[in-house]
Amino acid sequence: MTQCFLTGVKFTLVQRKHHCRYCGQIVCADVSKKTAKVPGRGVSEAVRVCDVCYEQLERGDPVCIAKQVAKLRSESETARQQVAGRWPRDGRRDG
């Protein structure tokens, strides 16, 4: 991944990648400064999480929104690629 999942900021030598220990997405430091205890990880200390997951964990919400967004983005991209493969680049359909 070349950009932050949450902000879209491109990663460079200065803008480093981090991954959220809850959702697993690659994010920039600006949105992953917090730590939280992540259930089901077998680790008792707090670990780095993205801001979205931090808020969810603080609320006790078991559904990971970031994972759901990633799934939707992936499904959307797959659908877009399938549609692009059906029609010519000029957008006209035969028939």
PDB file of C-alpha atoms in Angstrom:
ATOM      1  CA  MET A   1       0.000   0.000   0.000  1.00  0.00           C
ATOM      2  CA  THR A   2       1.368   3.390  -0.939  1.00  0.00           C
ATOM      3  CA  GLN A   3      -1.093   5.595   0.942  1.00  0.00           C
ATOM      4  CA  CYS A   4      -2.866   5.793   4.289  1.00  0.00           C
ATOM      5  CA  PHE A   5      -6.138   3.848   4.436  1.00  0.00           C
ATOM      6  CA  LEU A   6      -7.868   6.623   6.394  1.00  0.00           C
ATOM      7  CA  THR A   7      -6.368   9.870   5.076  1.00  0.00           C
ATOM      8  CA  GLY A   8      -5.019   9.004   1.623  1.00  0.00           C
ATOM      9  CA  VAL A   9      -1.631  10.550   2.495  1.00  0.00           C
ATOM     10  CA  LYS A  10       1.139   8.995   0.409  1.00  0.00           C
ATOM     11  CA  PHE A  11       3.917   7.239   2.299  1.00  0.00           C
ATOM     12  CA  THR A  12       7.502   8.477   1.904  1.00  0.00           C
ATOM     13  CA  LEU A  13      10.773   8.091   3.769  1.00  0.00           C
ATOM     14  CA  VAL A  14       9.495  10.738   6.202  1.00  0.00           C
ATOM     15  CA  GLN A  15       5.792   9.739   6.245  1.00  0.00           C
ATOM     16  CA  ARG A  16       6.073   6.187   7.536  1.00  0.00           C
ATOM     17  CA  LYS A  17       3.571   3.331   7.429  1.00  0.00           C
ATOM     18  CA  HIS A  18       2.047   1.865  10.564  1.00  0.00           C
ATOM     19  CA  HIS A  19      -0.521  -0.861  10.854  1.00  0.00           C
ATOM     20  CA  CYS A  20      -3.456  -0.972  13.189  1.00  0.00           C
ATOM     21  CA  ARG A  21      -3.297  -4.033  15.424  1.00  0.00           C
ATOM     22  CA  TYR A  22      -7.099  -4.282  15.429  1.00  0.00           C
ATOM     23  CA  CYS A  23      -8.197  -3.869  11.805  1.00  0.00           C
ATOM     24  CA  GLY A  24      -4.812  -4.521  10.181  1.00  0.00           C
ATOM     25  CA  GLN A  25      -5.038  -1.552   7.813  1.00  0.00           C
ATOM     26  CA  ILE A  26      -1.953   0.471   6.884  1.00  0.00           C
ATOM     27  CA  VAL A  27      -2.227   4.013   8.234  1.00  0.00           C
ATOM     28  CA  CYS A  28      -0.064   7.090   8.816  1.00  0.00           C
ATOM     29  CA  ALA A  29       1.167   8.205  12.239  1.00  0.00           C
ATOM     30  CA  ASP A  30      -1.316  11.097  12.347  1.00  0.00           C
ATOM     31  CA  VAL A  31      -4.228   8.661  12.722  1.00  0.00           C
ATOM     32  CA  SER A  32      -2.495   5.933  14.745  1.00  0.00           C
ATOM     33  CA  LYS A  33      -1.066   7.685  17.797  1.00  0.00           C
ATOM     34  CA  LYS A  34      -3.307   5.896  20.283  1.00  0.00           C
ATOM     35  CA  THR A  35      -2.934   2.519  21.926  1.00  0.00           C
ATOM     36  CA  ALA A  36      -5.574   0.187  23.307  1.00  0.00           C
ATOM     37  CA  LYS A  37      -5.937  -3.329  24.609  1.00  0.00           C
ATOM     38  CA  VAL A  38      -7.227  -5.456  21.745  1.00  0.00           C
ATOM     39  CA  PRO A  39      -9.442  -8.380  22.743  1.00  0.00           C
ATOM     40  CA  GLY A  40      -8.616 -11.822  21.401  1.00  0.00           C
ATOM     41  CA  ARG A  41      -4.966 -11.047  20.602  1.00  0.00           C
ATOM     42  CA  GLY A  42      -3.419 -12.885  23.537  1.00  0.00           C
ATOM     43  CA  VAL A  43      -1.475  -9.769  24.508  1.00  0.00           C
ATOM     44  CA  SER A  44      -2.230  -7.991  27.768  1.00  0.00           C
ATOM     45  CA  GLU A  45      -0.597  -4.629  26.992  1.00  0.00           C
ATOM     46  CA  ALA A  46      -2.047  -1.868  24.858  1.00  0.00           C
ATOM     47  CA  VAL A  47      -0.943  -1.868  21.201  1.00  0.00           C
ATOM     48  CA  ARG A  48      -1.042   0.705  18.368  1.00  0.00           C
ATOM     49  CA  VAL A  49      -4.484   1.114  16.814  1.00  0.00           C
ATOM     50  CA  CYS A  50      -5.950   3.569  14.320  1.00  0.00           C
ATOM     51  CA  ASP A  51      -8.256   6.338  15.539  1.00  0.00           C
ATOM     52  CA  VAL A  52     -11.360   4.596  14.149  1.00  0.00           C
ATOM     53  CA  CYS A  53     -10.632   1.353  15.986  1.00  0.00           C
ATOM     54  CA  TYR A  54      -9.633   3.210  19.163  1.00  0.00           C
ATOM     55  CA  GLU A  55     -13.046   4.866  19.314  1.00  0.00           C
ATOM     56  CA  GLN A  56     -14.772   1.523  18.705  1.00  0.00           C
ATOM     57  CA  LEU A  57     -12.730  -0.265  21.355  1.00  0.00           C
ATOM     58  CA  GLU A  58     -13.434   2.518  23.850  1.00  0.00           C
ATOM     59  CA  ARG A  59     -17.188   2.160  23.182  1.00  0.00           C
ATOM     60  CA  GLY A  60     -16.980  -1.631  23.428  1.00  0.00           C
ATOM     61  CA  ASP A  61     -18.278  -1.979  19.863  1.00  0.00           C
ATOM     62  CA  PRO A  62     -17.349  -5.466  18.577  1.00  0.00           C
ATOM     63  CA  VAL A  63     -17.779  -4.657  14.867  1.00  0.00           C
ATOM     64  CA  CYS A  64     -14.634  -3.291  13.239  1.00  0.00           C
ATOM     65  CA  ILE A  65     -15.754  -0.466  10.942  1.00  0.00           C
ATOM     66  CA  ALA A  66     -12.359  -0.203   9.230  1.00  0.00           C
ATOM     67  CA  LYS A  67     -12.518  -3.889   8.240  1.00  0.00           C
ATOM     68  CA  GLN A  68     -16.015  -3.365   6.842  1.00  0.00           C
ATOM     69  CA  VAL A  69     -14.888  -0.319   4.824  1.00  0.00           C
ATOM     70  CA  ALA A  70     -11.904  -2.263   3.449  1.00  0.00           C
ATOM     71  CA  LYS A  71     -14.217  -5.093   2.399  1.00  0.00           C
ATOM     72  CA  LEU A  72     -16.605  -2.669   0.672  1.00  0.00           C
ATOM     73  CA  ARG A  73     -13.737  -0.923  -1.119  1.00  0.00           C
ATOM     74  CA  SER A  74     -12.405  -4.266  -2.309  1.00  0.00           C
ATOM     75  CA  GLU A  75     -15.821  -5.416  -3.528  1.00  0.00           C
ATOM     76  CA  SER A  76     -16.353  -2.063  -5.269  1.00  0.00           C
ATOM     77  CA  GLU A  77     -12.982  -2.287  -7.020  1.00  0.00           C
ATOM     78  CA  THR A  78     -13.688  -5.881  -8.114  1.00  0.00           C
ATOM     79  CA  ALA A  79     -17.080  -4.849  -9.515  1.00  0.00           C
ATOM     80  CA  ARG A  80     -15.505  -1.872 -11.312  1.00  0.00           C
ATOM     81  CA  GLN A  81     -12.897  -4.121 -12.913  1.00  0.00           C
ATOM     82  CA  GLN A  82     -15.552  -6.618 -13.997  1.00  0.00           C
ATOM     83  CA  VAL A  83     -17.635  -3.875 -15.625  1.00  0.00           C
ATOM     84  CA  ALA A  84     -14.565  -2.357 -17.291  1.00  0.00           C
ATOM     85  CA  GLY A  85     -13.778  -5.750 -18.815  1.00  0.00           C
ATOM     86  CA  ARG A  86     -17.243  -6.005 -20.415  1.00  0.00           C
ATOM     87  CA  TRP A  87     -17.278  -2.766 -22.404  1.00  0.00           C
ATOM     88  CA  PRO A  88     -14.795  -1.203 -24.790  1.00  0.00           C
ATOM     89  CA  ARG A  89     -12.719   1.715 -23.511  1.00  0.00           C
ATOM     90  CA  ASP A  90     -14.827   4.194 -25.485  1.00  0.00           C
ATOM     91  CA  GLY A  91     -17.805   3.246 -23.297  1.00  0.00           C
ATOM     92  CA  ARG A  92     -20.038   2.102 -26.181  1.00  0.00           C
ATOM     93  CA  ARG A  93     -21.766  -1.227 -25.945  1.00  0.00           C
ATOM     94  CA  ASP A  94     -22.286  -3.404 -29.009  1.00  0.00           C
ATOM     95  CA  GLY A  95     -25.774  -4.467 -29.799  1.00  0.00           C
TER      96      GLY A  95
END
